[in-house]
PDB file of C-alpha atoms in Angstrom:
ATOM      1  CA  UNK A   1     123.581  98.899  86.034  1.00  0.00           C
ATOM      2  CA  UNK A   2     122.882 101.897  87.773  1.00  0.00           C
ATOM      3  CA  UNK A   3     120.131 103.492  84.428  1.00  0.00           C
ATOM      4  CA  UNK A   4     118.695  99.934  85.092  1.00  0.00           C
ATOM      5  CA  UNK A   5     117.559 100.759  88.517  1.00  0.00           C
ATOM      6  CA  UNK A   6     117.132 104.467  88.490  1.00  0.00           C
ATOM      7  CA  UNK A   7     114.664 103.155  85.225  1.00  0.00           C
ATOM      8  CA  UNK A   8     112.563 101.113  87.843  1.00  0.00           C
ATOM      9  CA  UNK A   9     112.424 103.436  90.307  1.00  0.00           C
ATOM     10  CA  UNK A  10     111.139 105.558  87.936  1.00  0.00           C
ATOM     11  CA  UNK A  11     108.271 103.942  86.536  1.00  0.00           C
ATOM     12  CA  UNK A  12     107.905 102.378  89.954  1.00  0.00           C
ATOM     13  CA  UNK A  13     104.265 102.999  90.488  1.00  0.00           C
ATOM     14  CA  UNK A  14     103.677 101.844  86.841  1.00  0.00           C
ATOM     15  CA  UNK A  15     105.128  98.382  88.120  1.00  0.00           C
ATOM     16  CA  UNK A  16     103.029  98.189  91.471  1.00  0.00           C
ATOM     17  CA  UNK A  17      99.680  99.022  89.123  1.00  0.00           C
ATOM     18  CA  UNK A  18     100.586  96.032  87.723  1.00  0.00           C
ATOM     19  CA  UNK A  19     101.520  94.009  90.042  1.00  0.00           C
ATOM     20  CA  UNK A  20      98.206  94.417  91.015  1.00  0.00           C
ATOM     21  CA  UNK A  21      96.062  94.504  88.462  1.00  0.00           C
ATOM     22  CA  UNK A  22      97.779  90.900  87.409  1.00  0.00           C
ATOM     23  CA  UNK A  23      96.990  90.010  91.121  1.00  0.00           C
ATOM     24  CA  UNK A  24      93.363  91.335  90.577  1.00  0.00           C
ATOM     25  CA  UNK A  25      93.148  89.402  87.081  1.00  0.00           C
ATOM     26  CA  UNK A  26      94.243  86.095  87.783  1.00  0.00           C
ATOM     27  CA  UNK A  27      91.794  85.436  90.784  1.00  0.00           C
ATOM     28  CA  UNK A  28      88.909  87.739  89.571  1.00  0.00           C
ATOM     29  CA  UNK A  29      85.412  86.050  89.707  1.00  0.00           C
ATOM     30  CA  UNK A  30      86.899  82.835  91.337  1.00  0.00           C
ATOM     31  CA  UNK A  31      85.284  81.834  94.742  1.00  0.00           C
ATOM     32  CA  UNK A  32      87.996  81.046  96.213  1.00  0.00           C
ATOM     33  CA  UNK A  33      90.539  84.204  94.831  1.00  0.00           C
ATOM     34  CA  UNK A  34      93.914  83.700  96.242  1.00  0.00           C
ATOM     35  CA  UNK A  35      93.494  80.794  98.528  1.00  0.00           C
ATOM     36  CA  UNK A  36      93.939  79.149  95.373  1.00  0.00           C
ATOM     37  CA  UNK A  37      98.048  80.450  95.593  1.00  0.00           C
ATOM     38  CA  UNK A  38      97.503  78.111  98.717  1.00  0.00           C
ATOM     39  CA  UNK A  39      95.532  75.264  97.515  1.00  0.00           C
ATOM     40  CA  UNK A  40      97.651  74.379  94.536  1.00  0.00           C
ATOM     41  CA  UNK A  41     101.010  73.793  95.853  1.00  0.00           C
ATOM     42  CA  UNK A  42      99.704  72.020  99.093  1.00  0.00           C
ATOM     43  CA  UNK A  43      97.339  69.472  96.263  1.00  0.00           C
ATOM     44  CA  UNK A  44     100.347  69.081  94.654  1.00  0.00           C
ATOM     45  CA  UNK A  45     102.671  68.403  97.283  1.00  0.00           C
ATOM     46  CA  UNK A  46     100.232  66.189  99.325  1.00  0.00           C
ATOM     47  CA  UNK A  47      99.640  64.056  96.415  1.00  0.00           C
ATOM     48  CA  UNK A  48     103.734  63.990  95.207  1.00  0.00           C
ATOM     49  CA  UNK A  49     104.744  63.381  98.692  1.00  0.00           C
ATOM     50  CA  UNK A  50     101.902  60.279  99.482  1.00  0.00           C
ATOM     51  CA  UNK A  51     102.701  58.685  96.270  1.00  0.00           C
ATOM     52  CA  UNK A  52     106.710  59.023  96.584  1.00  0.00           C
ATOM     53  CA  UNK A  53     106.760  58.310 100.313  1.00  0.00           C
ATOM     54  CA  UNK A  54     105.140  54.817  99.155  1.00  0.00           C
ATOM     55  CA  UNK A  55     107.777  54.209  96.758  1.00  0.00           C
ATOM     56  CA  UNK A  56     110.596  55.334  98.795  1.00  0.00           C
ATOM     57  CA  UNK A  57     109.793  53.562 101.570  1.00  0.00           C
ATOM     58  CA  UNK A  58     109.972  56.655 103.836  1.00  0.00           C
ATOM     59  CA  UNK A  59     107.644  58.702 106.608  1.00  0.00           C
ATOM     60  CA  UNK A  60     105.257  61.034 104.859  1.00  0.00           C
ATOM     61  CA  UNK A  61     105.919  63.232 107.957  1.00  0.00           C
ATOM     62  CA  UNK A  62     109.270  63.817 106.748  1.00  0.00           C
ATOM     63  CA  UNK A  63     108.938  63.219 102.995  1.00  0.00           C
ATOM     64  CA  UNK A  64     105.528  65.481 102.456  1.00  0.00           C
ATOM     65  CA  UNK A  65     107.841  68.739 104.192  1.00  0.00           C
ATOM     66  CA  UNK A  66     110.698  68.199 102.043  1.00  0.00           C
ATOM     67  CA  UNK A  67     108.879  68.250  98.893  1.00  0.00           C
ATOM     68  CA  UNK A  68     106.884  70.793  99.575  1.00  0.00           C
ATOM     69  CA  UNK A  69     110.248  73.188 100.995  1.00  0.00           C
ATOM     70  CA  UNK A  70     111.759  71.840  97.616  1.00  0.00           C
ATOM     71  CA  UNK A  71     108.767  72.506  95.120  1.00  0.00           C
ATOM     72  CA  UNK A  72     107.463  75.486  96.044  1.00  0.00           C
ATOM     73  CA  UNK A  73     110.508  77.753  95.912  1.00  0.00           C
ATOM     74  CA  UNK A  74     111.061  75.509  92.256  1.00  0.00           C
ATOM     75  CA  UNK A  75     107.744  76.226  90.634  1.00  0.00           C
ATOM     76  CA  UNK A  76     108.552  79.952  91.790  1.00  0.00           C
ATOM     77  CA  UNK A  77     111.793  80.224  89.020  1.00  0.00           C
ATOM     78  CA  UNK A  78     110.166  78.126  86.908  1.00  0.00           C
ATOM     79  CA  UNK A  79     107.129  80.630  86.471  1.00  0.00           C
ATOM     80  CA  UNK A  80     109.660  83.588  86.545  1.00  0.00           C
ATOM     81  CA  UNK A  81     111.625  81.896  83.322  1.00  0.00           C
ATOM     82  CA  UNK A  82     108.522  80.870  81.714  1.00  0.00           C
ATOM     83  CA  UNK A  83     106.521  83.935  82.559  1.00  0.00           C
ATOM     84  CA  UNK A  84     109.594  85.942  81.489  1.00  0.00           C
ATOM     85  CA  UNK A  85     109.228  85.214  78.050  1.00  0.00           C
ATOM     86  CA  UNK A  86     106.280  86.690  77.487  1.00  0.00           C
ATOM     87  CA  UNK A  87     107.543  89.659  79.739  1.00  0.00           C
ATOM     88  CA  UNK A  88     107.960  92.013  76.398  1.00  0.00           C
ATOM     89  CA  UNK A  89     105.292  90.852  74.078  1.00  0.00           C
ATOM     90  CA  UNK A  90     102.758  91.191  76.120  1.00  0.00           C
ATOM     91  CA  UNK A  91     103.161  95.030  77.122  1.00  0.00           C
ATOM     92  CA  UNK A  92     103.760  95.829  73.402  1.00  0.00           C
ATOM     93  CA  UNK A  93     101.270  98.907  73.575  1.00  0.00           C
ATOM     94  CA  UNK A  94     103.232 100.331  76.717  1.00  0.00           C
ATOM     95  CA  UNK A  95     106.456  99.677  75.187  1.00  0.00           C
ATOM     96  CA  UNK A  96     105.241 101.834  71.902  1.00  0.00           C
ATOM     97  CA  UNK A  97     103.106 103.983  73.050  1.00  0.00           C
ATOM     98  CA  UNK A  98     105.175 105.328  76.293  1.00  0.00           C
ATOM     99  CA  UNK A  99     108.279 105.950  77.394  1.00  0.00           C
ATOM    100  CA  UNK A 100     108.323 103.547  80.212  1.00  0.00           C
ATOM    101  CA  UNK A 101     111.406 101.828  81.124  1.00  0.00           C
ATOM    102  CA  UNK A 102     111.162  98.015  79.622  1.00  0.00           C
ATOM    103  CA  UNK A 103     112.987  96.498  82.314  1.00  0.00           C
ATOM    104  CA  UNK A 104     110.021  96.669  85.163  1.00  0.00           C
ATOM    105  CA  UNK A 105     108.358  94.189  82.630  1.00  0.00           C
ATOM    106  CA  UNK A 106     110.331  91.087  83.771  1.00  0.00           C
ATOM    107  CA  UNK A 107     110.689  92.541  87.151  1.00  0.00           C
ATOM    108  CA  UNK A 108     106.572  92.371  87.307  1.00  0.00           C
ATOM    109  CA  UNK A 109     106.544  88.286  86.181  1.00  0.00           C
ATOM    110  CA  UNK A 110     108.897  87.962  89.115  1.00  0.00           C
ATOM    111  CA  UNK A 111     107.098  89.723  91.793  1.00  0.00           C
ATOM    112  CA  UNK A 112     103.914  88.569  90.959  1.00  0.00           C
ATOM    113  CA  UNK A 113     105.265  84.842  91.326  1.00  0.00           C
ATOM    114  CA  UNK A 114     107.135  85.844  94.760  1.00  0.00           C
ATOM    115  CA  UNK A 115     104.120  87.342  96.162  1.00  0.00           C
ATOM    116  CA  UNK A 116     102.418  83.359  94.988  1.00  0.00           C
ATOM    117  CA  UNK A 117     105.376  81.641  96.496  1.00  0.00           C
ATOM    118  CA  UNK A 118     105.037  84.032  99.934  1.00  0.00           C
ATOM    119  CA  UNK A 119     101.434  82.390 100.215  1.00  0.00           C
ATOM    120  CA  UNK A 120     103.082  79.119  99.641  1.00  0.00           C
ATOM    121  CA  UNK A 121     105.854  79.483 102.099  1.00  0.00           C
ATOM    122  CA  UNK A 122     103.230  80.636 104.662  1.00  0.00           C
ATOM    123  CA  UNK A 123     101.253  77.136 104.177  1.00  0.00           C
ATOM    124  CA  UNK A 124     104.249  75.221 104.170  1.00  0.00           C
ATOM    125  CA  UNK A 125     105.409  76.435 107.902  1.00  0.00           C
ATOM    126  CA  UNK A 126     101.071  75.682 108.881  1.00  0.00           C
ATOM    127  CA  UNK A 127     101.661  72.585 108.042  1.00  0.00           C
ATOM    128  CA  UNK A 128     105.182  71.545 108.890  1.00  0.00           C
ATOM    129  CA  UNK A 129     104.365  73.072 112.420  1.00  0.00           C
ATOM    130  CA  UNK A 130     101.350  70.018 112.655  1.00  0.00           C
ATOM    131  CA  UNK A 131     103.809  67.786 111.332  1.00  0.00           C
ATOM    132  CA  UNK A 132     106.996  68.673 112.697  1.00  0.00           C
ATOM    133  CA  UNK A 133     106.644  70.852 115.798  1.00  0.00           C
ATOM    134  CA  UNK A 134     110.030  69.921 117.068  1.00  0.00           C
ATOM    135  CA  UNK A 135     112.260  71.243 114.343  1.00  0.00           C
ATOM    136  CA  UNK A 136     111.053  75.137 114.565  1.00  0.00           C
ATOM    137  CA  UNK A 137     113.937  77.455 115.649  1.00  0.00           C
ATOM    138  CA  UNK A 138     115.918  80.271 115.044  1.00  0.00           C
ATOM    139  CA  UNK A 139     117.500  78.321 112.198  1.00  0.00           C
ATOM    140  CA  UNK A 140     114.563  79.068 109.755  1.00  0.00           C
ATOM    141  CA  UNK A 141     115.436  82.999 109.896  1.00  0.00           C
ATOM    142  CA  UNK A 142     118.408  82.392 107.852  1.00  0.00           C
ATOM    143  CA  UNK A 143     115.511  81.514 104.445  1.00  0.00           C
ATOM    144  CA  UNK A 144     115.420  85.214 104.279  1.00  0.00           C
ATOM    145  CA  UNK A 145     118.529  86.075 102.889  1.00  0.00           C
ATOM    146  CA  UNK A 146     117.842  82.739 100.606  1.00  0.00           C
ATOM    147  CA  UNK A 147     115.096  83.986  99.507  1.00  0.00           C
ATOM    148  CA  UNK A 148     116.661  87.611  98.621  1.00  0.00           C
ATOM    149  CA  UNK A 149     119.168  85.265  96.360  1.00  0.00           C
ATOM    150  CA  UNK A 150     116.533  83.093  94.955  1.00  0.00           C
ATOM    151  CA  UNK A 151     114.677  86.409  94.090  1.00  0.00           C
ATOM    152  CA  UNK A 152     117.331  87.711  91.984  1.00  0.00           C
ATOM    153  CA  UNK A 153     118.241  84.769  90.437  1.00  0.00           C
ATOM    154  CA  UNK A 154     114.494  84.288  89.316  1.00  0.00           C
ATOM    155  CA  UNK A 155     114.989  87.885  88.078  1.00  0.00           C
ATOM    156  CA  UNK A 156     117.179  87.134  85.784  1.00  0.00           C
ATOM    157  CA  UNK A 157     115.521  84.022  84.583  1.00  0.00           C
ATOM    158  CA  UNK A 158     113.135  86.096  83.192  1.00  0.00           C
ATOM    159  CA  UNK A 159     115.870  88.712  82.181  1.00  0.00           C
ATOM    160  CA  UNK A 160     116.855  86.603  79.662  1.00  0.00           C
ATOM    161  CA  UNK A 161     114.102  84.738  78.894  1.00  0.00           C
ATOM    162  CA  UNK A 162     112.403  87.889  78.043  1.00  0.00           C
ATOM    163  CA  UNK A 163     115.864  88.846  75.588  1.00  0.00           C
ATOM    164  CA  UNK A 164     116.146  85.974  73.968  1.00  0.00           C
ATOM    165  CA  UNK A 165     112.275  84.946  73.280  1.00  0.00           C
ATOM    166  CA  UNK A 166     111.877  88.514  72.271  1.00  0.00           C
ATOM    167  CA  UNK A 167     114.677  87.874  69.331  1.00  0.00           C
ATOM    168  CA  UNK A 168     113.994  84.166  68.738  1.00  0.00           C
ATOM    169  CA  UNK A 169     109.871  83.103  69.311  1.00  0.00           C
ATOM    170  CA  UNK A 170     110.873  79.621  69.335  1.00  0.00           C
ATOM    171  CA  UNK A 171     112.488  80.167  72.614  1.00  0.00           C
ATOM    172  CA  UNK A 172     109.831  79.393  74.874  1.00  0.00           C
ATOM    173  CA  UNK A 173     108.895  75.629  74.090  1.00  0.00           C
ATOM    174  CA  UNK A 174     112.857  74.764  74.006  1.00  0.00           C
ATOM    175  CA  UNK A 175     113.050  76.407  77.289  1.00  0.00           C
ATOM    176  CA  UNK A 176     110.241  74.401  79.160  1.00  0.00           C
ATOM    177  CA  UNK A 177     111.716  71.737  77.672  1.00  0.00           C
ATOM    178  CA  UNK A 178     114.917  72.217  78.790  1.00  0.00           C
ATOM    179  CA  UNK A 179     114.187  73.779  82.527  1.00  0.00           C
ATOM    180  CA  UNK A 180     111.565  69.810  82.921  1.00  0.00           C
ATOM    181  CA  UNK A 181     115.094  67.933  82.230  1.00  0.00           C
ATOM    182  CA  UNK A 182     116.638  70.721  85.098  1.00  0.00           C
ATOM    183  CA  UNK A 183     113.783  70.069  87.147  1.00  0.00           C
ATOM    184  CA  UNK A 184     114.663  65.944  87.315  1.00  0.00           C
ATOM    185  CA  UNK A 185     118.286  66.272  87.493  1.00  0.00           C
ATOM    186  CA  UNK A 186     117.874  68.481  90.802  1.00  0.00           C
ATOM    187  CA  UNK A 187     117.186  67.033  94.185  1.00  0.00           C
ATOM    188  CA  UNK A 188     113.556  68.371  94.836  1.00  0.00           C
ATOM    189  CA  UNK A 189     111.684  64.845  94.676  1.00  0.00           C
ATOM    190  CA  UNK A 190     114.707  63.361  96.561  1.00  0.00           C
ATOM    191  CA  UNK A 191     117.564  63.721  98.838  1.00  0.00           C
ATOM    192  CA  UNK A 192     120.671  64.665  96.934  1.00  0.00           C
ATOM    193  CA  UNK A 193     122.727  61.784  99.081  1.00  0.00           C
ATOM    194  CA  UNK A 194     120.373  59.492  96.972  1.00  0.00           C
ATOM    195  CA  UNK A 195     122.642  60.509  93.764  1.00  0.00           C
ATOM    196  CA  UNK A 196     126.091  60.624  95.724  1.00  0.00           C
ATOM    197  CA  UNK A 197     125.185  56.324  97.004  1.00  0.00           C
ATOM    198  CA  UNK A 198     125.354  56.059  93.070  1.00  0.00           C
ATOM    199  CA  UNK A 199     128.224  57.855  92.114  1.00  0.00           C
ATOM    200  CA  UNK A 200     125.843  60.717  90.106  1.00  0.00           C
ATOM    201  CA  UNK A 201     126.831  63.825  93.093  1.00  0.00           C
ATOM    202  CA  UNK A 202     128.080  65.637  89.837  1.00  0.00           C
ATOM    203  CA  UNK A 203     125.081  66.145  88.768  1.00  0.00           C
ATOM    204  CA  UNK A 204     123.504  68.689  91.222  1.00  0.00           C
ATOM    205  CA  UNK A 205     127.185  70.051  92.020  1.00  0.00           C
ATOM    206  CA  UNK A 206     127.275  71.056  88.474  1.00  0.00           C
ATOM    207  CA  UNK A 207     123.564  72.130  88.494  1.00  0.00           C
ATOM    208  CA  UNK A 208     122.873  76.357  89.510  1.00  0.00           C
ATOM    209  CA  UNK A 209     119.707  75.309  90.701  1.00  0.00           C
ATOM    210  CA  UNK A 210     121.077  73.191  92.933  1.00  0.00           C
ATOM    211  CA  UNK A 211     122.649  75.720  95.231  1.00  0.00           C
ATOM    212  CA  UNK A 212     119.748  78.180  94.865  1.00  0.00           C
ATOM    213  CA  UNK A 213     117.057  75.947  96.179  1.00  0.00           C
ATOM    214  CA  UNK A 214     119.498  74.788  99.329  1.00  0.00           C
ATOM    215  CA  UNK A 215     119.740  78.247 100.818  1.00  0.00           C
ATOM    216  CA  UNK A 216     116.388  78.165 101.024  1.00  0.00           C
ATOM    217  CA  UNK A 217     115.252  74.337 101.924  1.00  0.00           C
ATOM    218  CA  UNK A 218     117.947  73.963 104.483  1.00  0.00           C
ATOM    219  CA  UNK A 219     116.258  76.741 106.443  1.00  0.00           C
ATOM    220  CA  UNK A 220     112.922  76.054 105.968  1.00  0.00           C
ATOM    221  CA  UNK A 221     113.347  72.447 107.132  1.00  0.00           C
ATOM    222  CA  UNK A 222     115.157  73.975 110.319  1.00  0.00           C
ATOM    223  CA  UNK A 223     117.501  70.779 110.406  1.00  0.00           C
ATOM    224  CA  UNK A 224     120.759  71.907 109.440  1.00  0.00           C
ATOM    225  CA  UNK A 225     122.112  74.757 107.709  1.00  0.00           C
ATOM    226  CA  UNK A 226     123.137  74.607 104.030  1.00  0.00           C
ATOM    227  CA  UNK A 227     127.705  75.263 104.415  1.00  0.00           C
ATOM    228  CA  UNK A 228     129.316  78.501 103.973  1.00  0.00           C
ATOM    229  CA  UNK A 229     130.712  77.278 100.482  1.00  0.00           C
ATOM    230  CA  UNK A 230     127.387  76.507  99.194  1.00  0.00           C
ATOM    231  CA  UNK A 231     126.167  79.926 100.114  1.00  0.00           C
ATOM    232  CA  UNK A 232     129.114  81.604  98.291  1.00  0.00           C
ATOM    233  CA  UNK A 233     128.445  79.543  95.244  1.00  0.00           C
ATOM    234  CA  UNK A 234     124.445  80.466  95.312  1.00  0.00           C
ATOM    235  CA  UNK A 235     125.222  84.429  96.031  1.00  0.00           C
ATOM    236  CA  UNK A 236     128.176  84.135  93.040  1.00  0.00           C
ATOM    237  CA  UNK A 237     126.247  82.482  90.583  1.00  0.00           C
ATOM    238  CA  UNK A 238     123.025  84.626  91.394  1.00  0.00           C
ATOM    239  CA  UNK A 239     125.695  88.100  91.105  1.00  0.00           C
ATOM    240  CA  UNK A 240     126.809  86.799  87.472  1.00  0.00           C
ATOM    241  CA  UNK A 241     123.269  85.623  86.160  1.00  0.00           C
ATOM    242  CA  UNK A 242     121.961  89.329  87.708  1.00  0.00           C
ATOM    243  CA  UNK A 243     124.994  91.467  85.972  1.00  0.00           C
ATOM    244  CA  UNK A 244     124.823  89.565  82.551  1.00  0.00           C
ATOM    245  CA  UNK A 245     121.037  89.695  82.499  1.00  0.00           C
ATOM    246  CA  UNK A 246     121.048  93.470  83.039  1.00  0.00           C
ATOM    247  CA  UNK A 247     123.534  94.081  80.536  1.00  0.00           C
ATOM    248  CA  UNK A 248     121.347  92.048  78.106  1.00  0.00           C
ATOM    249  CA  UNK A 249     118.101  94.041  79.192  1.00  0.00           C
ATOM    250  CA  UNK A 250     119.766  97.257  78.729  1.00  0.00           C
ATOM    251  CA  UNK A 251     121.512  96.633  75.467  1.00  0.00           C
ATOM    252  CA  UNK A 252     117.959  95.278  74.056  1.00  0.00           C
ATOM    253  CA  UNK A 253     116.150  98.313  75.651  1.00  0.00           C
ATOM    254  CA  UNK A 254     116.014 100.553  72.711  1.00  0.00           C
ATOM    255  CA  UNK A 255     115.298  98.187  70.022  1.00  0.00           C
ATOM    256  CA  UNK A 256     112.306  96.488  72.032  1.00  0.00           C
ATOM    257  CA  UNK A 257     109.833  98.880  69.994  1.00  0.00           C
ATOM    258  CA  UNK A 258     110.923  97.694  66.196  1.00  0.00           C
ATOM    259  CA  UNK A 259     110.920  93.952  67.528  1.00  0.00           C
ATOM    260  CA  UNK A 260     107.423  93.741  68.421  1.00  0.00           C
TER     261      UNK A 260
END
């Protein structure tokens, strides 16, 4: 654990070139550059949330904000795993040509896709405070350490996405397939008490995911707070994922070069 971080501080100025040139990259030669980090999400949500408010039965002005405090912070692991398993491959030349440190690889998918899902989180509370006014409060403060959790967790997402895709190429299509099942069986479209009424709560209590995305919804939403247990269970589950993904990372390290 501890070469793992004295490796990315290290090569830390390698990873924030990066960052940025993948910043740079992705927007270059687009009108609108970043306020596309912005645009998408809020098309998304404002189309998800009209169309499932309609078939729920339920206000847009609460349905549109729970999507969106749901979605965002969703398609933010889900482009950390997915991103992740490309995380190796595609800084092959760096990998054999340098000594840098693979792990700030996966690290760079991940904070690339935070610094996204910042912009996102920033829209969210513009529009929630048109919507919903009444709900801001000291509440919200508490998405910070949920978003420290979430951050790790995502970390090791890609972690092991990068591992195992890096020993096994058909990884990636069997894990978007398998993170759009995760994606249905977790309450982000819907209110988890909609599952309980049927006798399903088993499903999200048995679901990582589950716990991850509460410590930061709750917040954001500025209703209620998620319970102490469910805050244990996201900052366990997040310490194990983190611990076992390093320990992968680190035992692939030095073979990275003769896999590529």
């Amino acid at each position: 654990m501890k070469e793992y971080f004295i490796g990315i501080w290290r090569d830390r100025y390698v990873l924030f070139s990066l960052v940025n040139r993948d910043l740079q990259t992705k927007y270059r030669r687009s009108v609108l550059g970043i306020a596309w980090a912005v645009l998408t999400p809020l098309g998304l949500v404002l189309i998800i949330g009209s169309v499932y408010a309609i078939i729920f039965g339920v206000d847009p002005k609460e349905f549109i904000p729970l999507i969106f405090a749901g979605l965002n912070p969703w398609l933010f692991m889900n482009a950390s795993a997915d991103g992740g398993t490309n995380a190796f491959i595609s800084a092959e030349g760096y990998l054999k040509q340098t000594t840098v440190n693979a792990q700030i690889f996966p690290l760079r998918i991940t904070i690339v896709n935070f610094i996204n899902l910042v912009y996102s989180v920033i829209t969210f509370f513009a529009v929630y405070l048109f919507l919903q006014p009444q709900l801001f409060g000291p509440k919200m403060l508490l998405m910070f350490p949920g978003l420290v959790i979430m951050f790790l967790f995502a970390l090791s997402l890609a972690n092991f996405s990068a591992v195992f895709n890096l020993n096994l190429r058909d990884f990636q299509p069997l894990q978007s397939l398998v993170l759009q099942g995760i994606f249905y069986v977790t309450p982000i479209l819907y209110q988890p008490e909609m599952l309980a009424k049927k006798g399903f709560e088993f499903v999200y209590k048995i679901n990582p995911f589950y716990y991850i995305m509460e410590v930061v919804r709750m917040p954001m939403l500025g209703k209620e707070l998620p319970e102490g247990s469910t805050y244990l269970i996201a900052i366990g589950l997040t310490c194990i994922f983190f611990i076992f993904s390093v320990a992968m990372t680190m035992n692939t390290k030095k073979g990275i070069a003769f896999k590529l």
